GROMACS .gro file of C-alpha atoms in nm:
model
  390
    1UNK     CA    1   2.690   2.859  11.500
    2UNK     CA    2   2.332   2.718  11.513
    3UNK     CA    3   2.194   3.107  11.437
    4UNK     CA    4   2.442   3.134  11.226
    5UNK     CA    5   2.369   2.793  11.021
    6UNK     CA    6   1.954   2.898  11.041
    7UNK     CA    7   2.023   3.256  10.858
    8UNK     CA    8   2.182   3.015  10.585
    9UNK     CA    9   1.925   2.779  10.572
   10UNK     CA   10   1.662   3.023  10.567
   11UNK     CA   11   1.808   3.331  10.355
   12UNK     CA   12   1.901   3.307  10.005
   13UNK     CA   13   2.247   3.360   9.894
   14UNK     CA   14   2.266   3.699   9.753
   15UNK     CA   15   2.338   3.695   9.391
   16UNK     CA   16   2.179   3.376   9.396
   17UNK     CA   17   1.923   3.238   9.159
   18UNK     CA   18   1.604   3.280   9.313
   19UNK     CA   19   1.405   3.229   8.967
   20UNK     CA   20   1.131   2.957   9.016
   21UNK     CA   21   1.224   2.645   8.947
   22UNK     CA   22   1.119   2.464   8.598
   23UNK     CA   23   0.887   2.165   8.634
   24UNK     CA   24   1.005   1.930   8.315
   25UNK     CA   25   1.036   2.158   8.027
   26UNK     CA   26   0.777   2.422   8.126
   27UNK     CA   27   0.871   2.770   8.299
   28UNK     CA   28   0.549   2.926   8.555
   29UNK     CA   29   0.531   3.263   8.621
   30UNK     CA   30   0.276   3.374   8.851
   31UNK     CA   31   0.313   3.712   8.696
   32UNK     CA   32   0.398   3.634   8.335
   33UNK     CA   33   0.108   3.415   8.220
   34UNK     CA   34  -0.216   3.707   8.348
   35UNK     CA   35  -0.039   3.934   8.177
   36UNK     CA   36   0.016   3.745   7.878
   37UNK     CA   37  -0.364   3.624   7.866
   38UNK     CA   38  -0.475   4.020   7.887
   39UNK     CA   39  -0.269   4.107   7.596
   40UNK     CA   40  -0.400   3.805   7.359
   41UNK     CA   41  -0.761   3.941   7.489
   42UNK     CA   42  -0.707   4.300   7.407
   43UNK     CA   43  -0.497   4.216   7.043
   44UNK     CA   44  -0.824   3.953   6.995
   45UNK     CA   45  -1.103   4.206   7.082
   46UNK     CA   46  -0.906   4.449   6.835
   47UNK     CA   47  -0.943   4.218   6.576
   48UNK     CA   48  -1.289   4.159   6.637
   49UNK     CA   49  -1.377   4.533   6.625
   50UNK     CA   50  -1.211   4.572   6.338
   51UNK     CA   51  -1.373   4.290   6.158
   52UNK     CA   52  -1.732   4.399   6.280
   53UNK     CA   53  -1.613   4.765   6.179
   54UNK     CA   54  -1.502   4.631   5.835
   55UNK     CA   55  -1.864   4.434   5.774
   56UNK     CA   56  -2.029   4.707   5.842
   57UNK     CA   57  -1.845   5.001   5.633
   58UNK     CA   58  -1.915   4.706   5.375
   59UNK     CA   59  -2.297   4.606   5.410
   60UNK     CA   60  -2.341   5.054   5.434
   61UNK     CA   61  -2.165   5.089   5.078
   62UNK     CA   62  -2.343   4.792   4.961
   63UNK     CA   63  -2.676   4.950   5.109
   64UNK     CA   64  -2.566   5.318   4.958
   65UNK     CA   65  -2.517   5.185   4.610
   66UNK     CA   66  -2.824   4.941   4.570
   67UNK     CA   67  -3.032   5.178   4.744
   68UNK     CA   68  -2.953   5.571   4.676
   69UNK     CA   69  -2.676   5.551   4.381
   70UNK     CA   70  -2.853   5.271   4.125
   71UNK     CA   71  -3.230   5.497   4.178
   72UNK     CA   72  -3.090   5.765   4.049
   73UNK     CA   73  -2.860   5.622   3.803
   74UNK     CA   74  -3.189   5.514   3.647
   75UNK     CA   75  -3.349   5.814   3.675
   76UNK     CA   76  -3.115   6.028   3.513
   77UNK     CA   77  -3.029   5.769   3.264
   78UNK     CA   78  -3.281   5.748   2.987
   79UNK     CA   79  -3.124   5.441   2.793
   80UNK     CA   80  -3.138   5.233   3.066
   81UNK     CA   81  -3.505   5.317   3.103
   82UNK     CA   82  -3.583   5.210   2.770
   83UNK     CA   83  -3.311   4.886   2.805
   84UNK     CA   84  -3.503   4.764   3.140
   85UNK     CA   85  -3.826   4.849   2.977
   86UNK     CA   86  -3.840   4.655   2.668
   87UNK     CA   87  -3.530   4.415   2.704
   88UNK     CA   88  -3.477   4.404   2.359
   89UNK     CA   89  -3.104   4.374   2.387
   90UNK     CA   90  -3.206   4.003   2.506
   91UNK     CA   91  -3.119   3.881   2.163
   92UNK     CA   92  -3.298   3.494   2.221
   93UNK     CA   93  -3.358   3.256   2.048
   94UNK     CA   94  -3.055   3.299   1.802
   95UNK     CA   95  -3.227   3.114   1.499
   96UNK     CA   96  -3.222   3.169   1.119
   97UNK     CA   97  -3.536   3.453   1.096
   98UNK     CA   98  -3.599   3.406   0.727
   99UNK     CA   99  -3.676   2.977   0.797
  100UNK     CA  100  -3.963   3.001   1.027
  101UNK     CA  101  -4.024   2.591   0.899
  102UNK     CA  102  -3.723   2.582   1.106
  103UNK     CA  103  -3.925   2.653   1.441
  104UNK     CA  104  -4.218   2.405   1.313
  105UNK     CA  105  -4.462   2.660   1.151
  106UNK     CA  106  -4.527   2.437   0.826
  107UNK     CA  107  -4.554   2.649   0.507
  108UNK     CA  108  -4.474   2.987   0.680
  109UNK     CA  109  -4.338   3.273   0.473
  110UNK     CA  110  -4.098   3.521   0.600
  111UNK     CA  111  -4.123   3.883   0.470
  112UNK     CA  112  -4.060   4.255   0.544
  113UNK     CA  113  -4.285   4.556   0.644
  114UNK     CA  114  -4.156   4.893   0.650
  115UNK     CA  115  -4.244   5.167   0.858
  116UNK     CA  116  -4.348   5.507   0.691
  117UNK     CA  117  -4.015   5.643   0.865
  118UNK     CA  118  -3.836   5.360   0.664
  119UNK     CA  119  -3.757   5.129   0.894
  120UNK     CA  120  -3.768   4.754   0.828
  121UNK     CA  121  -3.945   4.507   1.007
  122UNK     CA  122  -3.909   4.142   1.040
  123UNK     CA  123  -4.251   3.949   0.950
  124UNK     CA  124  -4.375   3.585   0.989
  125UNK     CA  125  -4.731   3.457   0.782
  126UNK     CA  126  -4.808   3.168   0.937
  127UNK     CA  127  -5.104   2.950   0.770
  128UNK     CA  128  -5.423   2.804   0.882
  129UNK     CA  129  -5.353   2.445   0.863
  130UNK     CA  130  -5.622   2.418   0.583
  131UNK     CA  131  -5.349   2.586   0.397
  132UNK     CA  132  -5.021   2.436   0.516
  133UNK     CA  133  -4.976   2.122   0.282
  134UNK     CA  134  -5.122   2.321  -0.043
  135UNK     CA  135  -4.804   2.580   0.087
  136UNK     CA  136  -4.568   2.299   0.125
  137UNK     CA  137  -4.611   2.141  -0.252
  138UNK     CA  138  -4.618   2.486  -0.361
  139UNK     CA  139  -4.235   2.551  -0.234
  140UNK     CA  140  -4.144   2.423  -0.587
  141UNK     CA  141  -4.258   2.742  -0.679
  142UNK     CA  142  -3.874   2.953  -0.696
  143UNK     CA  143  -3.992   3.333  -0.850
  144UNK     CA  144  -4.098   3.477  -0.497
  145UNK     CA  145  -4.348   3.750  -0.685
  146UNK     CA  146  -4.607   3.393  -0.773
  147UNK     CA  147  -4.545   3.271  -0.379
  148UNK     CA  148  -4.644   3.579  -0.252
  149UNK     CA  149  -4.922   3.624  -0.459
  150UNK     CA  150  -5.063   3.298  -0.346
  151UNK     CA  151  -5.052   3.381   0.058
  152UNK     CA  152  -5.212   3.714  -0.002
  153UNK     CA  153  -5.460   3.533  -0.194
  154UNK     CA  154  -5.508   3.330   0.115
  155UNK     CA  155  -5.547   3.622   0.347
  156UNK     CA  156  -5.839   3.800   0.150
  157UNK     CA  157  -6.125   3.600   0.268
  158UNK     CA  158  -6.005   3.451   0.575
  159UNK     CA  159  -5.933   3.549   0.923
  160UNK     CA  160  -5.594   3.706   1.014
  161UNK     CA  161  -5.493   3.771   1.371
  162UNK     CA  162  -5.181   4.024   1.411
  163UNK     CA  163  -4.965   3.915   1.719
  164UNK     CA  164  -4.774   4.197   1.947
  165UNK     CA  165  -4.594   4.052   2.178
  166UNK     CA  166  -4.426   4.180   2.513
  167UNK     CA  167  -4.044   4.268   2.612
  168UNK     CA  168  -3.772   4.055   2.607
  169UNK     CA  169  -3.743   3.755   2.294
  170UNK     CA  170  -3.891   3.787   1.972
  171UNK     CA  171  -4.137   3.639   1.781
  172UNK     CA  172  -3.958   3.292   1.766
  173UNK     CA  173  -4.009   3.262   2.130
  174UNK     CA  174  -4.117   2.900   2.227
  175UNK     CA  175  -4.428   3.016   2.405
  176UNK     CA  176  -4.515   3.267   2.095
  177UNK     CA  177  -4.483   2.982   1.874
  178UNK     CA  178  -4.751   2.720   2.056
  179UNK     CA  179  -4.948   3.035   2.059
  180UNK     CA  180  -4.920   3.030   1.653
  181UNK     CA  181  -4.998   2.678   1.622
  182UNK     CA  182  -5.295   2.691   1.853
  183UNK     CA  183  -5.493   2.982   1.643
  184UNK     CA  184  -5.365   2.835   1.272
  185UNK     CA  185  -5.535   2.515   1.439
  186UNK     CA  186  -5.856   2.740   1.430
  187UNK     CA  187  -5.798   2.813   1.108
  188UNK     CA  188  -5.668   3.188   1.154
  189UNK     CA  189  -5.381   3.356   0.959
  190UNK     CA  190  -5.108   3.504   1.243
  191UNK     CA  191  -4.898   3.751   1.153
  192UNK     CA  192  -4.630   3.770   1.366
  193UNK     CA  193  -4.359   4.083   1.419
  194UNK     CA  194  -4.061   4.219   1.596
  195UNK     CA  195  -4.063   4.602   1.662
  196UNK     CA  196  -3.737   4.761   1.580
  197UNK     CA  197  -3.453   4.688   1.771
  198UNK     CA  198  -3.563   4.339   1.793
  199UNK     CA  199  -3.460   4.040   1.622
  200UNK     CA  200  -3.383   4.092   1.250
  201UNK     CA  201  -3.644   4.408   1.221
  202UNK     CA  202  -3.382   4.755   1.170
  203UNK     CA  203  -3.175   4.806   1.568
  204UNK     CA  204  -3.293   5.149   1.577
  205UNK     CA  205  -3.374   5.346   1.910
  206UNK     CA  206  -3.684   5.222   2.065
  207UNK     CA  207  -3.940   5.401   2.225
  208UNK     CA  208  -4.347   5.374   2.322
  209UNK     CA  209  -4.439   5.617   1.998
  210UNK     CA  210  -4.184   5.395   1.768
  211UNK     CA  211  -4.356   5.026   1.855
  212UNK     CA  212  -4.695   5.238   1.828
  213UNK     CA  213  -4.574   5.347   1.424
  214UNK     CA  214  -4.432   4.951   1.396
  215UNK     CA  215  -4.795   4.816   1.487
  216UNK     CA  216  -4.953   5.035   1.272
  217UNK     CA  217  -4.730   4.993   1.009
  218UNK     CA  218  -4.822   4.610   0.999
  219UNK     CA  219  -5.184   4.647   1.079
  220UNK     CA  220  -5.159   4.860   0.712
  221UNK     CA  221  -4.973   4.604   0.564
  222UNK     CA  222  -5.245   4.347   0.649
  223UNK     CA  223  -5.583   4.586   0.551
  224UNK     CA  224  -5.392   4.612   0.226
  225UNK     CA  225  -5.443   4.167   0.167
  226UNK     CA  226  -5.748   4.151   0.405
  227UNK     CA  227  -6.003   4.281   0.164
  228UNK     CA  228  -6.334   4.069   0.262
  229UNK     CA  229  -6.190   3.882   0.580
  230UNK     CA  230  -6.141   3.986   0.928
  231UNK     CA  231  -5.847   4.131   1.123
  232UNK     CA  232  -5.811   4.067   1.476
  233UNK     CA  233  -5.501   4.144   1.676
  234UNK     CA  234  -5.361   4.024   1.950
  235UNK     CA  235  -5.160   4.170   2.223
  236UNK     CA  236  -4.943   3.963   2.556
  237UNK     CA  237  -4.794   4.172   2.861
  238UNK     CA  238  -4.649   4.473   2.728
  239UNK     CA  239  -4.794   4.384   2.391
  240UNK     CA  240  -5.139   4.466   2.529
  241UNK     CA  241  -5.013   4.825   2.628
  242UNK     CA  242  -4.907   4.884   2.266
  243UNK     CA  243  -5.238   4.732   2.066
  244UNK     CA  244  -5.451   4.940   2.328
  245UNK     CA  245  -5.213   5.294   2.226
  246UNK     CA  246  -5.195   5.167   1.878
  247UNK     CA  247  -5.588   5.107   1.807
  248UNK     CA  248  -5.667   5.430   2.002
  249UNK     CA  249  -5.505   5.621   1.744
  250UNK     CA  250  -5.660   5.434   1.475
  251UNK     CA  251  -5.989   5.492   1.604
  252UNK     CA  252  -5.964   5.887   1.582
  253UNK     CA  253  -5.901   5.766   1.182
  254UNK     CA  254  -6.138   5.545   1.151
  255UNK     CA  255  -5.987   5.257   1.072
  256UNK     CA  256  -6.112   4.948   1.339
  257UNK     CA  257  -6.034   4.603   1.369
  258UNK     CA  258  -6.301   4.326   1.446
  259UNK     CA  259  -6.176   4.219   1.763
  260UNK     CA  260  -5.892   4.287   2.010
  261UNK     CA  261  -5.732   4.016   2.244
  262UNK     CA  262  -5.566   4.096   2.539
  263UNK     CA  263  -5.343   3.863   2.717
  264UNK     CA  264  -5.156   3.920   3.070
  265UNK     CA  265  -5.271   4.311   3.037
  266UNK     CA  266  -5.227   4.612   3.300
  267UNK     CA  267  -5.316   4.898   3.347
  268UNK     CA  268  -5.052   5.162   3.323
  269UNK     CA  269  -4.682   5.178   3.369
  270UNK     CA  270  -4.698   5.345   3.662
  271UNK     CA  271  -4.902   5.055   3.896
  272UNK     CA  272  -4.710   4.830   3.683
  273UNK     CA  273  -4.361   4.967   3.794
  274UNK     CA  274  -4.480   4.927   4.193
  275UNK     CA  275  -4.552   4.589   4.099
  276UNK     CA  276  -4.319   4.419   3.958
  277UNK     CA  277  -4.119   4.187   4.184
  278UNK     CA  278  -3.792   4.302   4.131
  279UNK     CA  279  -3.958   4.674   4.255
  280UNK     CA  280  -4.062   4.507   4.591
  281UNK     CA  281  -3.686   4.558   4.687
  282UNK     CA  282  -3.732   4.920   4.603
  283UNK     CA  283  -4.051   5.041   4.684
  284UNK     CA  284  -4.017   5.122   5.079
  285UNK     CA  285  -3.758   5.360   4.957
  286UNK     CA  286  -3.903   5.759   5.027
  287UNK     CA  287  -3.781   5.856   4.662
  288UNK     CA  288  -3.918   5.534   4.484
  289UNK     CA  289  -4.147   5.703   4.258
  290UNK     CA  290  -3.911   6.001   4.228
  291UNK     CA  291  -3.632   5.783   4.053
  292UNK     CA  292  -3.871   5.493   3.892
  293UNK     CA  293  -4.194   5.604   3.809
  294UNK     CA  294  -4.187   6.019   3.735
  295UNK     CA  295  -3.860   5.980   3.545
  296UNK     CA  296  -4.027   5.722   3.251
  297UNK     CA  297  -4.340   5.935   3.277
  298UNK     CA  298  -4.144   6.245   3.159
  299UNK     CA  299  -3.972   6.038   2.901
  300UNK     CA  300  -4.325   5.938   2.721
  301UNK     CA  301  -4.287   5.576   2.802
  302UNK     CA  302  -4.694   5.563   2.943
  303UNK     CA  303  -4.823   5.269   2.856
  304UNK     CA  304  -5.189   5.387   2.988
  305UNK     CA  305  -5.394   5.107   2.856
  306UNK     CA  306  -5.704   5.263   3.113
  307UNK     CA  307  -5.625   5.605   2.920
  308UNK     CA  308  -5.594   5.462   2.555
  309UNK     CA  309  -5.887   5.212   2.587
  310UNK     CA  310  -6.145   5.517   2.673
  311UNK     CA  311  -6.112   5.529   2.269
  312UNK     CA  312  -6.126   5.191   2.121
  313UNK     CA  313  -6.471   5.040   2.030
  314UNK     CA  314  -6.399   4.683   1.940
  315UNK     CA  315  -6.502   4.401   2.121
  316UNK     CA  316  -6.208   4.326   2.396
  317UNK     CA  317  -6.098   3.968   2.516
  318UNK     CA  318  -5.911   3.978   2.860
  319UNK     CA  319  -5.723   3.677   2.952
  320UNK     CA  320  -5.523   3.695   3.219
  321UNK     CA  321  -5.375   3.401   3.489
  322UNK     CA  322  -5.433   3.460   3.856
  323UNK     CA  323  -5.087   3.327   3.974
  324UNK     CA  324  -4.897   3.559   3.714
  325UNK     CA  325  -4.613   3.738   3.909
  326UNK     CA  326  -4.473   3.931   3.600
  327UNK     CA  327  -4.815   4.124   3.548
  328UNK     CA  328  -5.035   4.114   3.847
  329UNK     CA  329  -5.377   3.963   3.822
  330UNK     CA  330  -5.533   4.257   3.986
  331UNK     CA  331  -5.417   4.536   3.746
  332UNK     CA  332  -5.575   4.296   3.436
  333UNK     CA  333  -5.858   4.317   3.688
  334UNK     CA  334  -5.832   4.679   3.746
  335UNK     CA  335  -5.817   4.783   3.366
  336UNK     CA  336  -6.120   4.580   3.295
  337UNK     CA  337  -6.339   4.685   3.581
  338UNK     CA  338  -6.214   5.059   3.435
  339UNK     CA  339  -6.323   4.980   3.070
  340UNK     CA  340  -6.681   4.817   3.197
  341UNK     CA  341  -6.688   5.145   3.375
  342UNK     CA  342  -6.710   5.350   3.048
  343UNK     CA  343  -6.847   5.181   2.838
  344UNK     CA  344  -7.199   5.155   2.750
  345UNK     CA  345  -7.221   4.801   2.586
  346UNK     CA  346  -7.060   4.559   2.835
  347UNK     CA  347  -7.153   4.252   2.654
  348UNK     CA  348  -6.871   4.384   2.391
  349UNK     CA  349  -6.573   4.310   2.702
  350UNK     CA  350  -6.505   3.952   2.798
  351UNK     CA  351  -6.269   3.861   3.112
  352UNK     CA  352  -6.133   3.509   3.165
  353UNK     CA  353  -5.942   3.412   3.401
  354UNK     CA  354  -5.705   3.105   3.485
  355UNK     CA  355  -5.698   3.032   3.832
  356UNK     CA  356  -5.404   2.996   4.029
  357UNK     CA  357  -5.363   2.574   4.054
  358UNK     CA  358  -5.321   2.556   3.697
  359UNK     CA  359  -4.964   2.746   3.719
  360UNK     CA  360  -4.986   2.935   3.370
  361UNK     CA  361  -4.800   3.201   3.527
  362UNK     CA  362  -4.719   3.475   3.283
  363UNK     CA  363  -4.717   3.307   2.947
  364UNK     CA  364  -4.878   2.942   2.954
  365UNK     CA  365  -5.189   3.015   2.847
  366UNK     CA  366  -5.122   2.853   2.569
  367UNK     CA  367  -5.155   2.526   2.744
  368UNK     CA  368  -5.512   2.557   2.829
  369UNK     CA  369  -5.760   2.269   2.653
  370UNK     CA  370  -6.002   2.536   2.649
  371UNK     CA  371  -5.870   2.865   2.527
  372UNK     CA  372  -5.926   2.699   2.169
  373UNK     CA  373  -6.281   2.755   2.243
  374UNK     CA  374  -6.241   3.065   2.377
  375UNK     CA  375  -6.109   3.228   2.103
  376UNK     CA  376  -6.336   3.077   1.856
  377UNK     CA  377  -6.660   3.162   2.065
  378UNK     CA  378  -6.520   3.546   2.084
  379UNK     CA  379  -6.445   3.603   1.708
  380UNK     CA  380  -6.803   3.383   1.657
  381UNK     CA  381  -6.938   3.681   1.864
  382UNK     CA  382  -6.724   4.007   1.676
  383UNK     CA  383  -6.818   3.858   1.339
  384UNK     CA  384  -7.180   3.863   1.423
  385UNK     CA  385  -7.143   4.192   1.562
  386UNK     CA  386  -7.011   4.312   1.239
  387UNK     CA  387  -7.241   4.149   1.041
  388UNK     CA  388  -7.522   4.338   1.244
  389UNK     CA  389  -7.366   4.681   1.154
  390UNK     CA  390  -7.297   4.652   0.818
   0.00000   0.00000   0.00000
């Protein structure tokens, strides 16, 4: 009996339950829970691969696109060459074009020019301030023929500087208008366009020759009124590119202009493509100039202001700010050191420039207490230049 009683104390029943036994509502397996813990691991490290694998099929087709496929989309695509170039589908301000009072230019006149191809441009006069209340009384004035008789009247004799400004806006930019203000302070006539495609001028296909026909276009318009005055013109970022093409042409006809202001300037397209800041993204990219630079090159949109100014004679103002990040201070620098190079009277090439803590930037200039002076001491020095030659 006492063997027998130990084998039953000791053995398990068979067919008993030999299952561990469950500690308050919780079951341990000494087998179960490993093998449970190595399958979460292995589903969790799945996961993680494929998230990781996911990220990075993203960040290649992100990199792919940016990269390789928007290059070549601009290379191959000429109208968004032109669209990134000049920006003229940035339709700002929205204002009423034929009010320029509305903008603060007292006793302004708006008007038309049109091209020799027929296209119509949009026009501002605005009026040396000597001029501005005689203007305002004369508003009474309703046949348009006697009004515009009077501002040409004004023009004759007086100075008249012809604005160009750079991409994106128009004319009734904020920045454009101060600009206005300051030279009708001196005294000066402005006339101020928008190339076609722009504002209310004729939205017609734009290209470098087309603003080139625009300028000249207005610079006739304006020789037509100022018979024993001056014309000067004026030219900002891009602007400066299409005065300096513009007045290179003119030269080979003889027709000149007493001065030539150049604000922001550079040198070419080219340089100015590797510089701009978007471009930094860009430009470690083997095929950089391939899709940015040789594809506007083929298309004729140059720009070579160190090219075009090999054949202008006037006296040239550079102005340029030394924190602009639009149009690098150097390539002003650079065209003017090229210019100096050529030319054989230096003293007819003035540079100016803003330095960095005063934060112009692109197109504050305006805000300057001394660029008044500037100006005034430059045309002082063209008009006595052209007094000398006559």
């Amino acid at each position: 009996m006492d063997g027998l009683t130990e084998a039953l104390v000791h053995r398990p029943i068979l067919g008993g339950d030999i299952r561990p036994k469950r500690r308050g509502h919780r079951f341990f397996s000494a087998t179960y829970l490993p093998h449970h813990r190595t399958m979460n691991i292995f589903f969790k490290r799945r996961f993680v691969r494929r998230i990781c694998l996911g990220i990075f099929i993203f960040a290649f087709l992100c990199f792919f696109f940016v990269f390789v496929v928007v290059p070549f989309i601009f290379r191959y695509s000429y109208d968004m060459q032109r669209g990134l170039l000049f920006l003229n589908f940035v339709k700002v301000p929205n204002i009423d074009y034929k009010n320029p009072t509305s903008v603060g230019l007292i006793g302004a006149r708006s008007l038309n020019v049109t091209t020799k191809d027929g296209v119509r441009l949009g026009v501002w006069h605005t009026l040396p301030v000597k001029h501005q209340l005689e203007a305002v009384a004369a508003t009474w004035l309703t046949d348009r023929t006697d009004r515009d008789r009077r501002y040409d009247g004004w023009m004759e004799s007086g100075i008249t500087v012809v604005y160009c400004h750079g991409n994106a806006g128009t004319r009734a930019s904020d920045h454009r208008i101060k600009l206005y203000q300051i030279l009708n302070q001196l005294n000066y006539h402005v006339i101020a366009f928008d190339y076609r495609g722009y504002a209310d001028s004729d939205n017609l296909p734009i290209d470098e020759q087309a603003v080139v026909e625009d300028t000249k276009a207005v610079l006739a318009w304006v020789r037509e009124r100022v018979t024993k005055g001056h014309v000067f013109v004026w030219g900002h970022s891009l602007g400066t590119a299409i005065v300096s093409h513009t007045l290179a042409e003119l030269e080979g006809e003889g027709r000149r202009v007493a001065g030539v202001m150049l604000e922001a300037p550079f040198n070419n397209l080219g340089e100015e493509i590797r510089e701009y800041p978007i471009s930094q993204l860009f430009t470690f990219l083997p095929w950089f100039d391939f899709c940015f630079v040789e594809p506007v090159y083929e298309n004729n949109l140059r720009f070579e202001s160190d090219m075009n100014l090999r054949n202008v004679s006037e006296p040239l103002l550079f102005l340029h700010a030394e924190d602009d990040r639009v149009v690098p201070f150097k390539l002003g620098r650079k065209l003017h050191k090229s210019v100096v190079g050529y030319r054989k009277d230096n003293n007819t090439v003035d540079f100016v420039r803003f330095e960095y803590k005063l934060g112009y930037g692109h197109k504050f200039i305006y805000r300057d207490s001394h660029l008044p002076t500037i100006v005034r001491n430059f045309v002082g020095k063209c008009l006595q230049k052209s007094q000398a030659s006559s």
